[in-house]
């Protein structure tokens, strides 16, 4: 088995263009708004590092995807400093297993494809009269065959964007109650692969590609973060988009299969992700790939949860919002046609009809 794993890592290194790419020397766009700050964190920072020394007692964090992969690492960091995390999960039993033994955890059922489950949770939480200090929209699905929900929306966009938007809007009263809260939307470097196809989001006429559907959903989440910040900052609610990094051992691939594949296939993917983390496959891949650009270095799930945690609780972001974050910092802006393995594409000036609020 060990030889098989090493062999696969060597094979991937030969196929991976990032491993042979020269150091990026292309153009970076000066943007006084989207400007990195000087701090001690970076690409290899872990979630536990960014909460060190913080007192999060009394803070309530509501999080989709907080039970698996990078989300679980952020959850562990939050509760280690005294915060309460309300983990919203479509697979409640999986959430219970993954979060067993952690303090200050509440698990609630929520399916982003089922508006009634979003409404049920939102009403239950609002009746508790508690504030939300951070709402983290971390759950998501990756490339998959074309499937539409009962309302006719393409499944990836409906899950990654529309479900989270509905959840966010319904929880605004609790976010206001915190008198200083944040909304975190998990985006991706994949946004560079597609704009939002505003006149054909559901691929009625456009040839469907799963990766493009995923990419447009992540671009949409960046635009959503910018717009939410614009609309809500006067209520002391700030919004951010986060790129967690390239993470081969993520549970994203298992989550993508839920609802469209037999349970045994979902369980195989869950076990596979857990196994490759156990044998440090990410580190092995990086060893054989040896990419020159730090943005191409794969992250562990512990590292992948760091920017999410930083975005949610770091005092370095006080008074800021509407930003795209990566590597526990504010990202630079690069041209839309850039092949930079970092940075946000130049989308501040895209006029988005995504929201009518």
Short mmCIF file of C-alpha atoms in Angstrom, two decimals:
data_model
loop_
_atom_site.label_atom_id
_atom_site.label_comp_id
_atom_site.label_asym_id
_atom_site.label_seq_id
_atom_site.Cartn_x
_atom_site.Cartn_y
_atom_site.Cartn_z
CA UNK A 1 0.00 0.00 0.00
CA UNK A 2 2.82 2.41 0.89
CA UNK A 3 4.49 1.80 -2.49
CA UNK A 4 1.16 2.38 -4.23
CA UNK A 5 0.67 5.70 -2.46
CA UNK A 6 4.21 6.85 -3.26
CA UNK A 7 3.75 5.73 -6.86
CA UNK A 8 0.55 7.75 -7.22
CA UNK A 9 2.27 10.83 -5.79
CA UNK A 10 5.12 10.47 -8.29
CA UNK A 11 2.62 10.02 -11.15
CA UNK A 12 0.67 13.13 -10.13
CA UNK A 13 3.88 15.15 -9.94
CA UNK A 14 4.64 14.34 -13.59
CA UNK A 15 1.11 15.27 -14.68
CA UNK A 16 0.88 18.46 -12.59
CA UNK A 17 1.72 21.59 -14.59
CA UNK A 18 2.10 23.58 -11.36
CA UNK A 19 5.09 21.45 -10.42
CA UNK A 20 7.05 22.66 -13.45
CA UNK A 21 5.74 26.23 -13.62
CA UNK A 22 8.38 28.95 -13.19
CA UNK A 23 8.08 31.52 -10.43
CA UNK A 24 5.26 33.90 -11.34
CA UNK A 25 6.47 37.35 -12.35
CA UNK A 26 3.29 38.73 -13.93
CA UNK A 27 1.44 41.93 -13.21
CA UNK A 28 -0.29 42.69 -9.92
CA UNK A 29 -2.87 45.49 -9.91
CA UNK A 30 -2.50 48.16 -7.25
CA UNK A 31 -5.77 48.48 -5.33
CA UNK A 32 -5.82 50.63 -2.20
CA UNK A 33 -8.95 48.76 -1.03
CA UNK A 34 -7.79 45.17 -1.61
CA UNK A 35 -4.39 45.69 0.03
CA UNK A 36 -2.46 43.02 2.00
CA UNK A 37 -1.48 43.83 5.57
CA UNK A 38 1.71 43.04 7.44
CA UNK A 39 1.12 40.15 9.81
CA UNK A 40 2.81 36.97 11.02
CA UNK A 41 0.60 34.48 9.17
CA UNK A 42 0.99 32.83 5.78
CA UNK A 43 0.32 29.89 3.49
CA UNK A 44 1.24 27.27 6.08
CA UNK A 45 -0.53 28.85 9.06
CA UNK A 46 -2.95 26.44 10.77
CA UNK A 47 -6.37 27.25 12.20
CA UNK A 48 -5.16 26.88 15.78
CA UNK A 49 -2.42 29.45 15.13
CA UNK A 50 -4.81 32.28 14.27
CA UNK A 51 -6.89 31.94 17.45
CA UNK A 52 -3.92 31.74 19.79
CA UNK A 53 -4.34 34.26 22.61
CA UNK A 54 -7.91 35.19 21.66
CA UNK A 55 -10.79 35.02 24.15
CA UNK A 56 -13.89 33.86 22.28
CA UNK A 57 -16.05 33.08 25.31
CA UNK A 58 -19.61 34.19 24.68
CA UNK A 59 -19.16 34.28 20.90
CA UNK A 60 -21.65 32.32 18.81
CA UNK A 61 -20.56 31.08 15.40
CA UNK A 62 -23.04 29.49 12.99
CA UNK A 63 -21.36 27.41 10.33
CA UNK A 64 -22.37 25.21 7.42
CA UNK A 65 -19.77 22.56 6.70
CA UNK A 66 -18.30 23.00 10.16
CA UNK A 67 -18.19 19.25 10.77
CA UNK A 68 -15.84 18.11 8.01
CA UNK A 69 -12.54 18.88 6.34
CA UNK A 70 -11.29 22.45 6.68
CA UNK A 71 -14.54 23.48 8.39
CA UNK A 72 -13.93 21.00 11.19
CA UNK A 73 -10.46 22.45 11.75
CA UNK A 74 -11.93 25.96 12.05
CA UNK A 75 -14.58 24.64 14.43
CA UNK A 76 -11.90 23.03 16.63
CA UNK A 77 -10.03 26.32 16.73
CA UNK A 78 -13.10 28.34 17.71
CA UNK A 79 -14.22 26.06 20.53
CA UNK A 80 -10.66 25.79 21.85
CA UNK A 81 -10.93 29.48 22.74
CA UNK A 82 -14.39 29.25 24.28
CA UNK A 83 -16.73 30.02 21.37
CA UNK A 84 -19.96 28.13 20.76
CA UNK A 85 -20.26 26.65 17.27
CA UNK A 86 -23.62 25.73 15.79
CA UNK A 87 -22.78 23.23 13.07
CA UNK A 88 -25.38 22.97 10.32
CA UNK A 89 -25.26 19.65 8.52
CA UNK A 90 -27.21 17.72 5.93
CA UNK A 91 -25.74 14.48 7.32
CA UNK A 92 -26.31 14.89 11.06
CA UNK A 93 -24.85 11.50 11.98
CA UNK A 94 -21.62 12.30 10.15
CA UNK A 95 -21.47 15.61 12.02
CA UNK A 96 -22.00 13.89 15.36
CA UNK A 97 -19.17 11.44 14.68
CA UNK A 98 -16.74 14.10 13.46
CA UNK A 99 -17.43 16.54 16.28
CA UNK A 100 -17.70 14.03 19.11
CA UNK A 101 -15.81 15.11 22.21
CA UNK A 102 -15.56 18.79 21.28
CA UNK A 103 -17.03 21.28 23.78
CA UNK A 104 -19.61 23.99 23.03
CA UNK A 105 -21.01 22.29 19.93
CA UNK A 106 -24.63 22.33 18.78
CA UNK A 107 -25.57 20.31 15.70
CA UNK A 108 -28.63 21.20 13.65
CA UNK A 109 -30.04 19.70 10.47
CA UNK A 110 -29.94 21.90 7.39
CA UNK A 111 -29.97 21.03 3.69
CA UNK A 112 -29.02 23.96 1.46
CA UNK A 113 -31.10 22.45 -1.35
CA UNK A 114 -34.25 22.43 0.81
CA UNK A 115 -35.59 25.93 1.59
CA UNK A 116 -37.94 24.52 4.22
CA UNK A 117 -34.98 23.24 6.26
CA UNK A 118 -33.34 26.67 6.06
CA UNK A 119 -36.55 28.31 7.23
CA UNK A 120 -36.97 25.80 10.07
CA UNK A 121 -33.47 26.37 11.42
CA UNK A 122 -33.61 30.14 11.03
CA UNK A 123 -36.90 30.44 12.89
CA UNK A 124 -35.70 28.13 15.65
CA UNK A 125 -32.52 30.15 16.12
CA UNK A 126 -34.22 33.54 16.01
CA UNK A 127 -36.67 32.38 18.68
CA UNK A 128 -33.70 31.67 20.96
CA UNK A 129 -33.02 35.42 20.93
CA UNK A 130 -29.27 34.86 20.66
CA UNK A 131 -26.84 36.88 18.54
CA UNK A 132 -24.60 35.51 15.79
CA UNK A 133 -21.07 36.89 15.87
CA UNK A 134 -19.95 35.06 12.74
CA UNK A 135 -21.93 33.25 10.05
CA UNK A 136 -19.61 31.01 8.05
CA UNK A 137 -20.98 29.65 4.77
CA UNK A 138 -18.40 26.91 4.38
CA UNK A 139 -20.35 23.95 2.96
CA UNK A 140 -20.17 23.37 -0.75
CA UNK A 141 -20.07 20.88 -3.57
CA UNK A 142 -17.61 20.50 -6.43
CA UNK A 143 -17.88 19.48 -10.08
CA UNK A 144 -20.64 16.96 -10.71
CA UNK A 145 -23.01 15.94 -13.52
CA UNK A 146 -25.78 18.38 -14.42
CA UNK A 147 -28.58 18.06 -11.86
CA UNK A 148 -31.32 20.59 -11.13
CA UNK A 149 -33.31 21.00 -7.97
CA UNK A 150 -37.09 21.03 -7.77
CA UNK A 151 -37.17 24.73 -8.68
CA UNK A 152 -35.02 24.20 -11.76
CA UNK A 153 -31.79 25.67 -10.40
CA UNK A 154 -28.50 24.00 -11.26
CA UNK A 155 -27.45 21.98 -8.20
CA UNK A 156 -23.97 23.45 -7.62
CA UNK A 157 -25.18 27.06 -7.84
CA UNK A 158 -28.25 26.27 -5.77
CA UNK A 159 -26.12 24.72 -3.01
CA UNK A 160 -23.06 26.95 -2.95
CA UNK A 161 -24.78 30.29 -3.59
CA UNK A 162 -28.56 30.37 -3.37
CA UNK A 163 -28.91 28.24 -0.24
CA UNK A 164 -26.29 30.27 1.59
CA UNK A 165 -27.82 33.54 0.45
CA UNK A 166 -31.23 32.48 1.76
CA UNK A 167 -29.72 31.39 5.08
CA UNK A 168 -27.81 34.67 5.41
CA UNK A 169 -30.84 36.87 4.74
CA UNK A 170 -33.00 34.98 7.24
CA UNK A 171 -30.33 35.33 9.95
CA UNK A 172 -29.72 39.07 9.53
CA UNK A 173 -31.71 39.94 12.71
CA UNK A 174 -29.35 37.74 14.78
CA UNK A 175 -26.29 39.17 13.02
CA UNK A 176 -27.49 42.69 13.89
CA UNK A 177 -28.03 41.65 17.49
CA UNK A 178 -24.30 40.94 17.87
CA UNK A 179 -23.53 44.64 17.27
CA UNK A 180 -20.47 43.71 15.28
CA UNK A 181 -20.62 40.50 13.23
CA UNK A 182 -19.11 38.94 10.14
CA UNK A 183 -20.34 36.88 7.21
CA UNK A 184 -17.74 34.56 5.68
CA UNK A 185 -18.36 32.99 2.27
CA UNK A 186 -16.03 30.22 1.14
CA UNK A 187 -14.87 31.08 -2.36
CA UNK A 188 -11.98 29.56 -4.30
CA UNK A 189 -9.08 30.32 -6.60
CA UNK A 190 -11.28 28.46 -9.08
CA UNK A 191 -13.19 31.69 -9.62
CA UNK A 192 -10.64 32.53 -12.32
CA UNK A 193 -12.12 29.80 -14.55
CA UNK A 194 -15.51 31.43 -15.10
CA UNK A 195 -17.52 34.59 -14.64
CA UNK A 196 -21.12 34.21 -13.52
CA UNK A 197 -23.17 33.36 -16.59
CA UNK A 198 -25.88 35.82 -15.62
CA UNK A 199 -28.08 35.14 -18.65
CA UNK A 200 -27.80 31.35 -18.30
CA UNK A 201 -26.86 30.45 -14.72
CA UNK A 202 -28.69 27.12 -14.95
CA UNK A 203 -27.06 26.02 -18.23
CA UNK A 204 -30.25 25.97 -20.25
CA UNK A 205 -28.38 26.94 -23.43
CA UNK A 206 -24.72 26.88 -22.43
CA UNK A 207 -22.82 23.59 -22.73
CA UNK A 208 -22.52 22.24 -19.20
CA UNK A 209 -19.15 21.61 -17.60
CA UNK A 210 -19.03 20.67 -13.94
CA UNK A 211 -15.82 22.61 -13.28
CA UNK A 212 -17.28 25.73 -14.91
CA UNK A 213 -20.45 25.40 -12.83
CA UNK A 214 -18.30 25.22 -9.70
CA UNK A 215 -16.16 28.17 -10.83
CA UNK A 216 -19.15 30.43 -11.54
CA UNK A 217 -20.57 29.61 -8.10
CA UNK A 218 -17.33 30.75 -6.48
CA UNK A 219 -17.22 33.94 -8.53
CA UNK A 220 -20.81 34.55 -7.45
CA UNK A 221 -19.86 34.13 -3.79
CA UNK A 222 -17.13 36.76 -4.13
CA UNK A 223 -19.60 39.18 -5.72
CA UNK A 224 -22.14 38.31 -3.04
CA UNK A 225 -19.60 39.09 -0.32
CA UNK A 226 -18.86 42.50 -1.82
CA UNK A 227 -22.55 43.35 -2.17
CA UNK A 228 -23.54 42.11 1.28
CA UNK A 229 -20.82 44.24 2.82
CA UNK A 230 -22.06 47.28 0.92
CA UNK A 231 -25.64 46.71 2.06
CA UNK A 232 -25.02 45.70 5.68
CA UNK A 233 -21.96 47.58 6.92
CA UNK A 234 -24.14 50.37 8.32
CA UNK A 235 -25.67 47.67 10.56
CA UNK A 236 -22.15 46.75 11.76
CA UNK A 237 -22.17 43.53 9.72
CA UNK A 238 -19.11 42.98 7.50
CA UNK A 239 -18.70 40.38 4.81
CA UNK A 240 -15.66 38.54 3.40
CA UNK A 241 -14.87 35.95 0.74
CA UNK A 242 -12.22 33.34 1.62
CA UNK A 243 -10.02 31.13 -0.53
CA UNK A 244 -8.98 28.28 1.79
CA UNK A 245 -6.23 27.03 -0.57
CA UNK A 246 -5.65 23.91 -2.69
CA UNK A 247 -6.53 21.01 -0.39
CA UNK A 248 -6.41 17.48 -1.90
CA UNK A 249 -7.49 15.79 1.35
CA UNK A 250 -10.67 17.86 1.74
CA UNK A 251 -14.07 16.26 2.36
CA UNK A 252 -15.47 18.39 -0.49
CA UNK A 253 -15.47 15.42 -2.84
CA UNK A 254 -17.49 13.25 -0.45
CA UNK A 255 -19.96 16.08 0.16
CA UNK A 256 -20.46 16.46 -3.60
CA UNK A 257 -21.72 12.88 -3.88
CA UNK A 258 -24.34 13.16 -1.13
CA UNK A 259 -27.78 12.95 -2.71
CA UNK A 260 -26.57 11.95 -6.18
CA UNK A 261 -24.62 8.76 -5.48
CA UNK A 262 -25.32 5.61 -3.45
CA UNK A 263 -24.39 5.77 0.23
CA UNK A 264 -21.59 3.24 -0.22
CA UNK A 265 -19.82 5.55 -2.70
CA UNK A 266 -20.20 8.51 -0.35
CA UNK A 267 -18.77 6.44 2.50
CA UNK A 268 -15.84 5.32 0.34
CA UNK A 269 -14.98 8.97 -0.38
CA UNK A 270 -15.29 9.88 3.30
CA UNK A 271 -12.96 7.03 4.23
CA UNK A 272 -10.52 7.89 1.43
CA UNK A 273 -10.21 11.51 2.62
CA UNK A 274 -9.67 10.36 6.19
CA UNK A 275 -7.07 7.81 5.09
CA UNK A 276 -4.98 10.22 2.98
CA UNK A 277 -4.92 12.65 5.89
CA UNK A 278 -3.78 9.89 8.21
CA UNK A 279 -0.80 8.97 6.00
CA UNK A 280 0.14 12.62 5.30
CA UNK A 281 -0.53 12.27 1.58
CA UNK A 282 -0.61 16.06 1.11
CA UNK A 283 2.94 16.38 2.38
CA UNK A 284 3.99 13.49 0.13
CA UNK A 285 2.46 15.16 -2.91
CA UNK A 286 4.26 18.41 -2.16
CA UNK A 287 7.56 16.57 -1.79
CA UNK A 288 7.37 14.99 -5.24
CA UNK A 289 5.73 17.98 -6.96
CA UNK A 290 8.08 20.62 -5.49
CA UNK A 291 6.15 23.59 -6.95
CA UNK A 292 8.07 26.88 -7.13
CA UNK A 293 5.08 29.15 -6.45
CA UNK A 294 3.80 29.03 -2.90
CA UNK A 295 0.22 29.37 -4.12
CA UNK A 296 0.58 25.96 -5.80
CA UNK A 297 1.69 24.17 -2.63
CA UNK A 298 -1.10 21.93 -1.39
CA UNK A 299 -2.46 22.60 2.08
CA UNK A 300 -3.45 20.19 4.81
CA UNK A 301 -6.96 20.56 6.22
CA UNK A 302 -5.45 22.21 9.30
CA UNK A 303 -3.89 24.85 7.05
CA UNK A 304 -7.02 25.01 4.91
CA UNK A 305 -9.15 26.02 7.90
CA UNK A 306 -6.84 28.87 8.89
CA UNK A 307 -8.07 31.68 6.63
CA UNK A 308 -11.68 30.87 7.49
CA UNK A 309 -10.87 31.14 11.20
CA UNK A 310 -8.84 34.32 10.65
CA UNK A 311 -11.65 35.92 8.66
CA UNK A 312 -14.21 35.13 11.35
CA UNK A 313 -12.42 36.30 14.49
CA UNK A 314 -9.20 38.20 13.80
CA UNK A 315 -9.05 41.72 15.23
CA UNK A 316 -6.85 42.61 12.24
CA UNK A 317 -10.03 42.81 10.15
CA UNK A 318 -11.94 45.12 12.47
CA UNK A 319 -13.47 47.95 10.45
CA UNK A 320 -12.85 46.15 7.17
CA UNK A 321 -15.12 44.24 4.81
CA UNK A 322 -15.99 43.41 1.22
CA UNK A 323 -12.58 41.76 0.79
CA UNK A 324 -11.23 38.56 -0.72
CA UNK A 325 -8.86 36.77 1.65
CA UNK A 326 -6.24 34.06 1.23
CA UNK A 327 -3.33 32.77 3.30
CA UNK A 328 -4.67 34.63 6.37
CA UNK A 329 -4.32 37.97 4.66
CA UNK A 330 -6.03 40.32 2.24
CA UNK A 331 -5.32 39.12 -1.29
CA UNK A 332 -3.77 41.17 -4.05
CA UNK A 333 -5.68 41.87 -7.27
CA UNK A 334 -4.46 40.38 -10.56
CA UNK A 335 -5.74 40.80 -14.13
CA UNK A 336 -8.64 38.64 -15.22
CA UNK A 337 -6.47 36.77 -17.73
CA UNK A 338 -3.65 36.21 -15.23
CA UNK A 339 -2.32 32.72 -14.59
CA UNK A 340 -1.10 33.73 -11.14
CA UNK A 341 -1.58 30.94 -8.59
CA UNK A 342 -2.86 33.54 -6.12
CA UNK A 343 -4.91 36.72 -6.05
CA UNK A 344 -8.45 37.77 -6.83
CA UNK A 345 -9.40 38.59 -10.38
CA UNK A 346 -10.33 42.18 -11.09
CA UNK A 347 -14.07 42.01 -10.34
CA UNK A 348 -14.82 44.97 -8.08
CA UNK A 349 -16.22 46.78 -11.08
CA UNK A 350 -18.53 44.02 -12.30
CA UNK A 351 -22.10 45.25 -11.98
CA UNK A 352 -23.86 42.31 -10.40
CA UNK A 353 -27.64 41.85 -10.67
CA UNK A 354 -27.28 38.96 -8.21
CA UNK A 355 -29.02 40.66 -5.31
CA UNK A 356 -32.11 42.73 -4.88
CA UNK A 357 -32.26 43.46 -1.16
#
